[in-house]
PDB file of C-alpha atoms in Angstrom:
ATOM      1  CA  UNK E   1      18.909   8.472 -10.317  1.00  0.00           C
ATOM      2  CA  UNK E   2      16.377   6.502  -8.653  1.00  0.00           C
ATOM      3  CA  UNK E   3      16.166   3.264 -10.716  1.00  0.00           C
ATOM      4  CA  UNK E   4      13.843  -0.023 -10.008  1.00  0.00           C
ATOM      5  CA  UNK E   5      15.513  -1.539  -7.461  1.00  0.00           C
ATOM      6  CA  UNK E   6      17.501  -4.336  -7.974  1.00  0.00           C
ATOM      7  CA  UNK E   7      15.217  -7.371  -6.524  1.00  0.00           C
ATOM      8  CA  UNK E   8      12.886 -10.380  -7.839  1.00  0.00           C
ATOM      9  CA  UNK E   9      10.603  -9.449  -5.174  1.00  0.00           C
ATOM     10  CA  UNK E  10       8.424  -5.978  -4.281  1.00  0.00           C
ATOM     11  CA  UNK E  11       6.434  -6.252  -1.027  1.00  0.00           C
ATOM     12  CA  UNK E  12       7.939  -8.717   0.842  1.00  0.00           C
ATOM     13  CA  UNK E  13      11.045  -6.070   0.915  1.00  0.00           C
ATOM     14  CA  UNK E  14       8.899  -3.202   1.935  1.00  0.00           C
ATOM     15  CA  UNK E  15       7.369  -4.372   5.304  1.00  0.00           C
ATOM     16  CA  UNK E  16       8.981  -5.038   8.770  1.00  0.00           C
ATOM     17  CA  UNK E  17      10.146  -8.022  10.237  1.00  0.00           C
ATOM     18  CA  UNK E  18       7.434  -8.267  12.032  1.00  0.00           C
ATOM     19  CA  UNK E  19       4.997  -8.098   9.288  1.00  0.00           C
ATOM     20  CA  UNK E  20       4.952 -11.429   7.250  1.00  0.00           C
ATOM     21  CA  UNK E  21       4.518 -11.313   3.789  1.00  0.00           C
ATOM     22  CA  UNK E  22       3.756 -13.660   0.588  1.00  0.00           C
ATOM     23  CA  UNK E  23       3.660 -12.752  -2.944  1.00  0.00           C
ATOM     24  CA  UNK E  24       2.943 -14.484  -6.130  1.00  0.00           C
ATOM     25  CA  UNK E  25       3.242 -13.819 -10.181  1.00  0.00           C
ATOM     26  CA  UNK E  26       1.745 -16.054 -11.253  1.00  0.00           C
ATOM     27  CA  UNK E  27      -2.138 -17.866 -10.369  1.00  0.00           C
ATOM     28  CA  UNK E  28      -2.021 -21.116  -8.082  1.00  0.00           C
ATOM     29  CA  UNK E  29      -3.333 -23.696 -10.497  1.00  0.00           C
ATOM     30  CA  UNK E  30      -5.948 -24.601  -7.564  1.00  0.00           C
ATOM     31  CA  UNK E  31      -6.433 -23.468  -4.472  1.00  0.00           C
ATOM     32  CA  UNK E  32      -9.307 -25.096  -1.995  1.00  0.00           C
ATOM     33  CA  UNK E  33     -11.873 -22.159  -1.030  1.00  0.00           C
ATOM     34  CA  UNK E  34     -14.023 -22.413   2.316  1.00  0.00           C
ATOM     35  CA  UNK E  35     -17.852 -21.988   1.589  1.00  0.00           C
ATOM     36  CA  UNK E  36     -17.905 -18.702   2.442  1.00  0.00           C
ATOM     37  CA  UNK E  37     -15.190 -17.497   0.114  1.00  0.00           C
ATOM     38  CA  UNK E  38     -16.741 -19.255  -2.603  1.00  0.00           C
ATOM     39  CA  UNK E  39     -20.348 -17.678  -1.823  1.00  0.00           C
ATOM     40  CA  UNK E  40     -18.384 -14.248  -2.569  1.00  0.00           C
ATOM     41  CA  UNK E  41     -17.304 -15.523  -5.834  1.00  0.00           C
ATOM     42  CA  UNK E  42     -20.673 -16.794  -7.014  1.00  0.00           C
ATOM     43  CA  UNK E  43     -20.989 -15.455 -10.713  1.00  0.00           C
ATOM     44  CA  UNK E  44     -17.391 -14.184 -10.606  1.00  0.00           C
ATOM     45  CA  UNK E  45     -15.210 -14.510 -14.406  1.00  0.00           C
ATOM     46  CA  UNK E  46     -12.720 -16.691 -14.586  1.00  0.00           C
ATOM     47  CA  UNK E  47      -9.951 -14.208 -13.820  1.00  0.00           C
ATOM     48  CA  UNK E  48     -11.611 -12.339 -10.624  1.00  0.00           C
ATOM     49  CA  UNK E  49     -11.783 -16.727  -9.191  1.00  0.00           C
ATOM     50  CA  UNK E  50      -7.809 -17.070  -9.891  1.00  0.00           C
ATOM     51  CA  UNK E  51      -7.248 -13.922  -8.709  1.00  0.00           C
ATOM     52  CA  UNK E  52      -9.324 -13.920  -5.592  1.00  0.00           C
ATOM     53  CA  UNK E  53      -7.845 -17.344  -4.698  1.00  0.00           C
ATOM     54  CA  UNK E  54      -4.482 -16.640  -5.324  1.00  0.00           C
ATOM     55  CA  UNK E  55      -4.391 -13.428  -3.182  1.00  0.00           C
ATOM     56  CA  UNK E  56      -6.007 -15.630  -0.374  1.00  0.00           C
ATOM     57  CA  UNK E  57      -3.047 -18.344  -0.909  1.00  0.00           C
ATOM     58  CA  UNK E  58      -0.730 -15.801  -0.312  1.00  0.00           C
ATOM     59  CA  UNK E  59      -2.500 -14.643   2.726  1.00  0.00           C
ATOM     60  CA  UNK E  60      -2.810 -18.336   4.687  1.00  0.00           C
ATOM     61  CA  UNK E  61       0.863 -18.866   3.718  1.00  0.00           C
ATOM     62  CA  UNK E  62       1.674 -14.970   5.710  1.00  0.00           C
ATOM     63  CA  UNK E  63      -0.286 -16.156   8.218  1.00  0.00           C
ATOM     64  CA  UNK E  64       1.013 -19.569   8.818  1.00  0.00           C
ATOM     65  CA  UNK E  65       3.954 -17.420   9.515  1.00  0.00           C
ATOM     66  CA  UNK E  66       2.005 -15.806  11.879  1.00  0.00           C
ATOM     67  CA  UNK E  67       1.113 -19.319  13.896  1.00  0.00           C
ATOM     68  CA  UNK E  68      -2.460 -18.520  12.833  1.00  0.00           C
ATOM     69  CA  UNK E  69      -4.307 -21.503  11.498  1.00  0.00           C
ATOM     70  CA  UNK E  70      -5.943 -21.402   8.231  1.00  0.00           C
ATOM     71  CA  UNK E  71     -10.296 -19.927   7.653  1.00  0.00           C
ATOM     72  CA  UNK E  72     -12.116 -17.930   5.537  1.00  0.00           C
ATOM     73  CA  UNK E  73     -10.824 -14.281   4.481  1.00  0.00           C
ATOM     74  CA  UNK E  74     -13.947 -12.844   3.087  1.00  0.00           C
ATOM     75  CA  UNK E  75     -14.394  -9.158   2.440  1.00  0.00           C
ATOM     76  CA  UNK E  76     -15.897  -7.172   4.737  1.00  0.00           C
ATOM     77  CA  UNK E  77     -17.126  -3.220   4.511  1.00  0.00           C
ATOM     78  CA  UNK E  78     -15.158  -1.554   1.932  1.00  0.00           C
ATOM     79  CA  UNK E  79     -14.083  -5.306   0.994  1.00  0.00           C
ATOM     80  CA  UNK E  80     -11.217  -4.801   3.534  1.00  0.00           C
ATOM     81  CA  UNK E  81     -10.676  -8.276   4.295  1.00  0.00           C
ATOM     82  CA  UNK E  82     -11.696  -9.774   7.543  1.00  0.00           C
ATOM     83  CA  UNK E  83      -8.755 -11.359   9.319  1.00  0.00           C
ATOM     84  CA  UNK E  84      -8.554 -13.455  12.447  1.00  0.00           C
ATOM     85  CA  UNK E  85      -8.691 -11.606  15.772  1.00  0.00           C
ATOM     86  CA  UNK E  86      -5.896 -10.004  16.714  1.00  0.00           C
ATOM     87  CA  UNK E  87      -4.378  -9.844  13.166  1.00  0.00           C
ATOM     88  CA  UNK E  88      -4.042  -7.156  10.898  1.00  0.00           C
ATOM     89  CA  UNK E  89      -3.247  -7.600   7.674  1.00  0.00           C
ATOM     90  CA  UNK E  90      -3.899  -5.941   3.726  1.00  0.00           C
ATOM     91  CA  UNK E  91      -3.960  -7.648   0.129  1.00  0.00           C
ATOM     92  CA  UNK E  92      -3.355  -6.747  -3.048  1.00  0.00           C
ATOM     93  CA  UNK E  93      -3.571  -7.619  -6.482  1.00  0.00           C
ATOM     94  CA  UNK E  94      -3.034  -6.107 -10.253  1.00  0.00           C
ATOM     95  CA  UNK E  95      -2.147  -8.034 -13.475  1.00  0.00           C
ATOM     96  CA  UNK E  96       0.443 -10.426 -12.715  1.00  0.00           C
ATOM     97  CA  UNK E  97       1.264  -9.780  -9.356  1.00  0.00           C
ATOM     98  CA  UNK E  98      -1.067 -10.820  -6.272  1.00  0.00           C
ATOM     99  CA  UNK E  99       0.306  -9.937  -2.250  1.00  0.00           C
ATOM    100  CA  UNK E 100      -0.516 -10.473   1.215  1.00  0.00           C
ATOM    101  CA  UNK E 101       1.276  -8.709   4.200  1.00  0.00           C
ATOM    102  CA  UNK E 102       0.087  -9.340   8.189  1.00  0.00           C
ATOM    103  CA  UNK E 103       0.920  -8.829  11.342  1.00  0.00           C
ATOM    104  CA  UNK E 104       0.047  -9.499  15.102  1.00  0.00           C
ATOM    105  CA  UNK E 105      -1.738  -6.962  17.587  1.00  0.00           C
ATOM    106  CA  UNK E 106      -0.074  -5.057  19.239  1.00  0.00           C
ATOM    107  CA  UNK E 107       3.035  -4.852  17.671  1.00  0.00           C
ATOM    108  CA  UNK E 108       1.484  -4.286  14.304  1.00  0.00           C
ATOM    109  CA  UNK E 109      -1.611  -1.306  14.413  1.00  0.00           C
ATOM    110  CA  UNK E 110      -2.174  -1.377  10.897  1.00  0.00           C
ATOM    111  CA  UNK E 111      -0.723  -2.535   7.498  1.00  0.00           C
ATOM    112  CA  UNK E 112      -1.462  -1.366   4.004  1.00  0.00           C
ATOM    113  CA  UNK E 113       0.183  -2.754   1.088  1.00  0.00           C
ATOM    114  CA  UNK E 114      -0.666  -1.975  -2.954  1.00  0.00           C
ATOM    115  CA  UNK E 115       0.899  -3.303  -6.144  1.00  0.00           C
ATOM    116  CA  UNK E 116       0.713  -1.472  -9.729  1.00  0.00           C
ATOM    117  CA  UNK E 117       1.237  -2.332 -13.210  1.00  0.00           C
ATOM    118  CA  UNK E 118       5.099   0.181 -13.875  1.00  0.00           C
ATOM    119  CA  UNK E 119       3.007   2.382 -16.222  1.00  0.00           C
ATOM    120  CA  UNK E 120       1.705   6.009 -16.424  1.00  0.00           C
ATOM    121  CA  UNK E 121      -1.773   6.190 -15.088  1.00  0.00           C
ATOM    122  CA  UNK E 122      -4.471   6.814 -17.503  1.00  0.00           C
ATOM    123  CA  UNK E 123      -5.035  10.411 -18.800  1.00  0.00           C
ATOM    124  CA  UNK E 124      -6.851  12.450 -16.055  1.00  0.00           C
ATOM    125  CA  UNK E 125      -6.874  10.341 -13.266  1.00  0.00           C
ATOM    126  CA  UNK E 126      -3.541  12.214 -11.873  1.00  0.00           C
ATOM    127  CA  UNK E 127      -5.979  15.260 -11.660  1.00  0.00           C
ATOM    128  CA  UNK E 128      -8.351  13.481  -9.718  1.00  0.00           C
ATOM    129  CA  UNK E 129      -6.553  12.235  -7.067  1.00  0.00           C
ATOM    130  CA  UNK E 130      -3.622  14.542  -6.340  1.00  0.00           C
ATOM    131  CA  UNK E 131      -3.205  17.813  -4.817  1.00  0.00           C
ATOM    132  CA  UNK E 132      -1.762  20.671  -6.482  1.00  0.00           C
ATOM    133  CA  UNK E 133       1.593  20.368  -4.778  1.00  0.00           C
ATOM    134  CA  UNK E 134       1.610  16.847  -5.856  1.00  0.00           C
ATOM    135  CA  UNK E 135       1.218  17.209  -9.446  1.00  0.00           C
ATOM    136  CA  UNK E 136       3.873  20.024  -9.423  1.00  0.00           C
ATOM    137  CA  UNK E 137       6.427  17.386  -7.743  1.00  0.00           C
ATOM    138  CA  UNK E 138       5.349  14.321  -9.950  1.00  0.00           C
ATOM    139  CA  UNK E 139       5.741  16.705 -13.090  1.00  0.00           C
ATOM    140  CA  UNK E 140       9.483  17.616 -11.871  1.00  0.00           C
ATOM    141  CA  UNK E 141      10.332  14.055 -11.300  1.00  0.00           C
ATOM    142  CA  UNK E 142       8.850  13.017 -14.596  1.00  0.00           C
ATOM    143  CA  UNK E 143      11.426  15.146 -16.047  1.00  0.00           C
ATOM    144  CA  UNK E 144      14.353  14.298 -13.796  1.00  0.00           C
ATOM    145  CA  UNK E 145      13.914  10.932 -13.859  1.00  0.00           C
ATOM    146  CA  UNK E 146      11.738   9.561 -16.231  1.00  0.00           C
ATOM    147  CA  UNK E 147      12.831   5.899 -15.297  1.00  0.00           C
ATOM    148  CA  UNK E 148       9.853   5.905 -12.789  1.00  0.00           C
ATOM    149  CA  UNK E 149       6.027   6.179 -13.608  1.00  0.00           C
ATOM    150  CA  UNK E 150       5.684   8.751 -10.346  1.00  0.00           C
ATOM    151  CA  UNK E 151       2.109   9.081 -11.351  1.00  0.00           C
ATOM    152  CA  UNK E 152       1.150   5.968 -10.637  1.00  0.00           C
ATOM    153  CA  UNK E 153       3.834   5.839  -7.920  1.00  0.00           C
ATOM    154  CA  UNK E 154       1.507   8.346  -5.989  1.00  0.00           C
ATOM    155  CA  UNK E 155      -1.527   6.588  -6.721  1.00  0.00           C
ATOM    156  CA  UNK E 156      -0.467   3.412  -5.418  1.00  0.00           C
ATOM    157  CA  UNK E 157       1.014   4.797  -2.208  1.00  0.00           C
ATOM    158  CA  UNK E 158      -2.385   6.747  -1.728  1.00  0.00           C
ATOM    159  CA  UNK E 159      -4.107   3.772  -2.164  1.00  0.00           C
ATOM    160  CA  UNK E 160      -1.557   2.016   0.734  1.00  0.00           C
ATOM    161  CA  UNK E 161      -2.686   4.736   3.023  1.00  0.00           C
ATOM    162  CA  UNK E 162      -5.909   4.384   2.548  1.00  0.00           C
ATOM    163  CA  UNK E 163      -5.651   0.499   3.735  1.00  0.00           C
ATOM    164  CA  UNK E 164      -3.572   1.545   6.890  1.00  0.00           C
ATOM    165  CA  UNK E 165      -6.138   4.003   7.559  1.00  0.00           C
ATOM    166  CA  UNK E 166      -9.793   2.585   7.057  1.00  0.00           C
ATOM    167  CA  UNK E 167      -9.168  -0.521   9.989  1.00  0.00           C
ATOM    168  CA  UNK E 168      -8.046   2.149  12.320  1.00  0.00           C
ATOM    169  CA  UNK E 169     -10.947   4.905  11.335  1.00  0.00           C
ATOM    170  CA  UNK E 170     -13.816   2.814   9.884  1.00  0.00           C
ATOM    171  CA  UNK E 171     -13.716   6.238   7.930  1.00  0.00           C
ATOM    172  CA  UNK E 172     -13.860   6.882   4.011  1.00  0.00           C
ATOM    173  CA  UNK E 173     -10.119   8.691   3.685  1.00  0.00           C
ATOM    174  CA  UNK E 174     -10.113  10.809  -0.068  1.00  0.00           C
ATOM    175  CA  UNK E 175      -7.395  11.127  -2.224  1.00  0.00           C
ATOM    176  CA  UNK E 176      -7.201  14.413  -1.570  1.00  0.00           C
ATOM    177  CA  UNK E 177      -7.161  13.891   2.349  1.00  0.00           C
ATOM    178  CA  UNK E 178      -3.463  13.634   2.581  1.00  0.00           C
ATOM    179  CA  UNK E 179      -0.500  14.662   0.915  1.00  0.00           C
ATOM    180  CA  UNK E 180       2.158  12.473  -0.266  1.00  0.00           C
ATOM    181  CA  UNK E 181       6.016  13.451  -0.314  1.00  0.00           C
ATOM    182  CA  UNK E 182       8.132  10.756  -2.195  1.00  0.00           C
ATOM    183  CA  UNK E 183      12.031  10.579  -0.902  1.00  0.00           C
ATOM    184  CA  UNK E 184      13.068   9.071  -4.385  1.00  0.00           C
ATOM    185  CA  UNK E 185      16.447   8.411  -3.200  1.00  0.00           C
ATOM    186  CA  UNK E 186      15.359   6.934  -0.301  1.00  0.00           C
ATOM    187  CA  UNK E 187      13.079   4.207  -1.507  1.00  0.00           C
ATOM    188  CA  UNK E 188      10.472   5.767   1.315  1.00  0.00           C
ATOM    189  CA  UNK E 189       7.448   8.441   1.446  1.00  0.00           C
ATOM    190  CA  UNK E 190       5.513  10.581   3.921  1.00  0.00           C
ATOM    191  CA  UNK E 191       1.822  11.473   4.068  1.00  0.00           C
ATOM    192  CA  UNK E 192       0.905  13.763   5.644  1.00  0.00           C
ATOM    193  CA  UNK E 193      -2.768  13.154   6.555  1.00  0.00           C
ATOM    194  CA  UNK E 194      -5.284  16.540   6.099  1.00  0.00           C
ATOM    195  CA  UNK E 195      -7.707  15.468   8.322  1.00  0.00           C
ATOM    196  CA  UNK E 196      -7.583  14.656  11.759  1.00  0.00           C
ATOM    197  CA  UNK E 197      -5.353  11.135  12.033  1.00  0.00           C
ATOM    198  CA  UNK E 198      -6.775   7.971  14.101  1.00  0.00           C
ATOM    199  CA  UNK E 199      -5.674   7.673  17.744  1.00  0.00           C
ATOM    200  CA  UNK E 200      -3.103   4.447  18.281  1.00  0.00           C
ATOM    201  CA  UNK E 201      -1.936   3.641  21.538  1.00  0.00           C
ATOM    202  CA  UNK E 202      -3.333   7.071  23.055  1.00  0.00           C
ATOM    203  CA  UNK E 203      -1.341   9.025  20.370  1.00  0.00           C
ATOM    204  CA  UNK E 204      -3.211  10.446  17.290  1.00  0.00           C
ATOM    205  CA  UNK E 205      -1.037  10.005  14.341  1.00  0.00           C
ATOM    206  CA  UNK E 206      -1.293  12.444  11.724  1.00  0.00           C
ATOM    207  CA  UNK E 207       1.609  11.276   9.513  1.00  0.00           C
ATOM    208  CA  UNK E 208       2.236   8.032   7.913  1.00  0.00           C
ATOM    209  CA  UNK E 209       5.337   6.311   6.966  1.00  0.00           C
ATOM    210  CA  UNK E 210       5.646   4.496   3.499  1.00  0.00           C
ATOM    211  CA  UNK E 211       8.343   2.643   1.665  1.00  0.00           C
ATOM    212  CA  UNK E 212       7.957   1.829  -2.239  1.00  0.00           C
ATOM    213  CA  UNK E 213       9.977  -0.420  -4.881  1.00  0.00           C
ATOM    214  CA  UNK E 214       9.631  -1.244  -8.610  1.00  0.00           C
ATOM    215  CA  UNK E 215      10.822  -3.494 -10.418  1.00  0.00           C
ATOM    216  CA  UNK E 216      10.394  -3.958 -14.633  1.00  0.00           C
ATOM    217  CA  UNK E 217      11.616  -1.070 -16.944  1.00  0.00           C
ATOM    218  CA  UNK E 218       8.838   1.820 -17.781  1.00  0.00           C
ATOM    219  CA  UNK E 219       6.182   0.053 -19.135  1.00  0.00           C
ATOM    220  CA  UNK E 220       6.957  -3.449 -17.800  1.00  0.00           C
ATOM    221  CA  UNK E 221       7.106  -4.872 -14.002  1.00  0.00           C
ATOM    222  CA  UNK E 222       4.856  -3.638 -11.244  1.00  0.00           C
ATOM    223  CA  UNK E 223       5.512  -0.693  -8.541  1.00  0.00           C
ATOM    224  CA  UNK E 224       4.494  -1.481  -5.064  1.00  0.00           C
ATOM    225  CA  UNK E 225       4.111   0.539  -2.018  1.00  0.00           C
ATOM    226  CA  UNK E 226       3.789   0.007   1.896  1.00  0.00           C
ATOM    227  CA  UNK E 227       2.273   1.963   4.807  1.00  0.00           C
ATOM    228  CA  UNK E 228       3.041   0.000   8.586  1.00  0.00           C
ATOM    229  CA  UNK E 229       1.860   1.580  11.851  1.00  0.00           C
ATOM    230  CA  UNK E 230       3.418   0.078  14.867  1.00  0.00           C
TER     231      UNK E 230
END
């Protein structure tokens, strides 16, 4: 049965060793913003400021890894961040948990990382965004093993392809546009992309690799997902 696995940490396991990547659970009590950052906060809560500069903390610590000195990670279209030249790199963030994972050209293409609240996903959004194979597999593993929320599991790994995708395409990907097979027992997942996939290294890829982890019982903990093209 494919339980959370057993670890204090979710996308730092789910990456290559070539990808560096920070996490956090908790907000920085400060964090020093560069002018531009903070122009993309003007107005913001309270909670979108911790969260923005947390998630950026997270980042310059990944890419001190990296050798890469610290500057302004603003969003850019689609508010996929806009990292140094020749880095690639994603973010994410949900309640409690805030991620950054990143990676050199050319032995990195593209990284996409996502983290989720471990809960069922709101009633009808399943509909939306998977395809009918999908939502016949997610409803067998519901039953079979109910310790994972494999509705959200899906959404979360859709939403990792989508981030690998959109720096290599500078194309809007659907939910819809690929199809997502989860290994459960394998910690790992394929999609299998319905449109035509973006050319890397004068190959066109038309399936992406994924890893996942949880952590938390149902209802607790986060699920987090991983998409690297190399």
């Amino acid at each position: 049965m494919a339980e959370a696995s057993p670890t204090s940490s979710l996308i730092p396991n789910l990456v290559p060793a070539d990808v560096m990547a920070e996490e956090a659970f908790t907000d920085a009590s400060a964090v020093e913003l560069y002018p531009e950052e903070e122009a993309v906060l003007e107005n913001a809560l309270d909670e979108r400021r911790r969260e923005f500069a947390t998630v950026r903390l997270c980042a310059r610590r990944a890419l001190s890894r990296l050798g890469i000195e610290p500057g302004p990670l603003v969003p850019g279209v689609q508010r996929a961040p806009l990292w140094p030249a020749g880095v690639v790199g994603s973010m994410t963030h949900c309640e409690g948990y805030r991620a950054a994972a990143v990676g050199r050209v050319p032995s990195v293409a593209s990284v996409g990382i996502d983290a989720e609240p471990h809960m069922p996903l709101p009633d009808g959004v399943l509909g939306v965004i998977a395809r009918e194979e999908e939502r016949r597999a997610i409803a067998s593993l519901s039953v079979s093993r109910p310790a994972i929320a494999w509705d959200r599991l899906l959404f979360s790994a859709k939403e990792s392809v989508f981030k690998a995708w959109f720096p290599l395409t500078g194309q809007w990907l659907d939910f819809t546009d690929c199809a997502i097979t989860l290994q459960p027992d394998e910690f790992t997942f394929t999609a299998a992309l319905r449109v035509p996939g973006p050319v890397v290294r004068g190959r066109r890829i038309n399936t992406f690799p994924g890893r996942w982890s949880s952590f938390g019982a149902l209802g607790r903990g986060h699920i987090g997902t991983a998409v690297t093209i190399q």
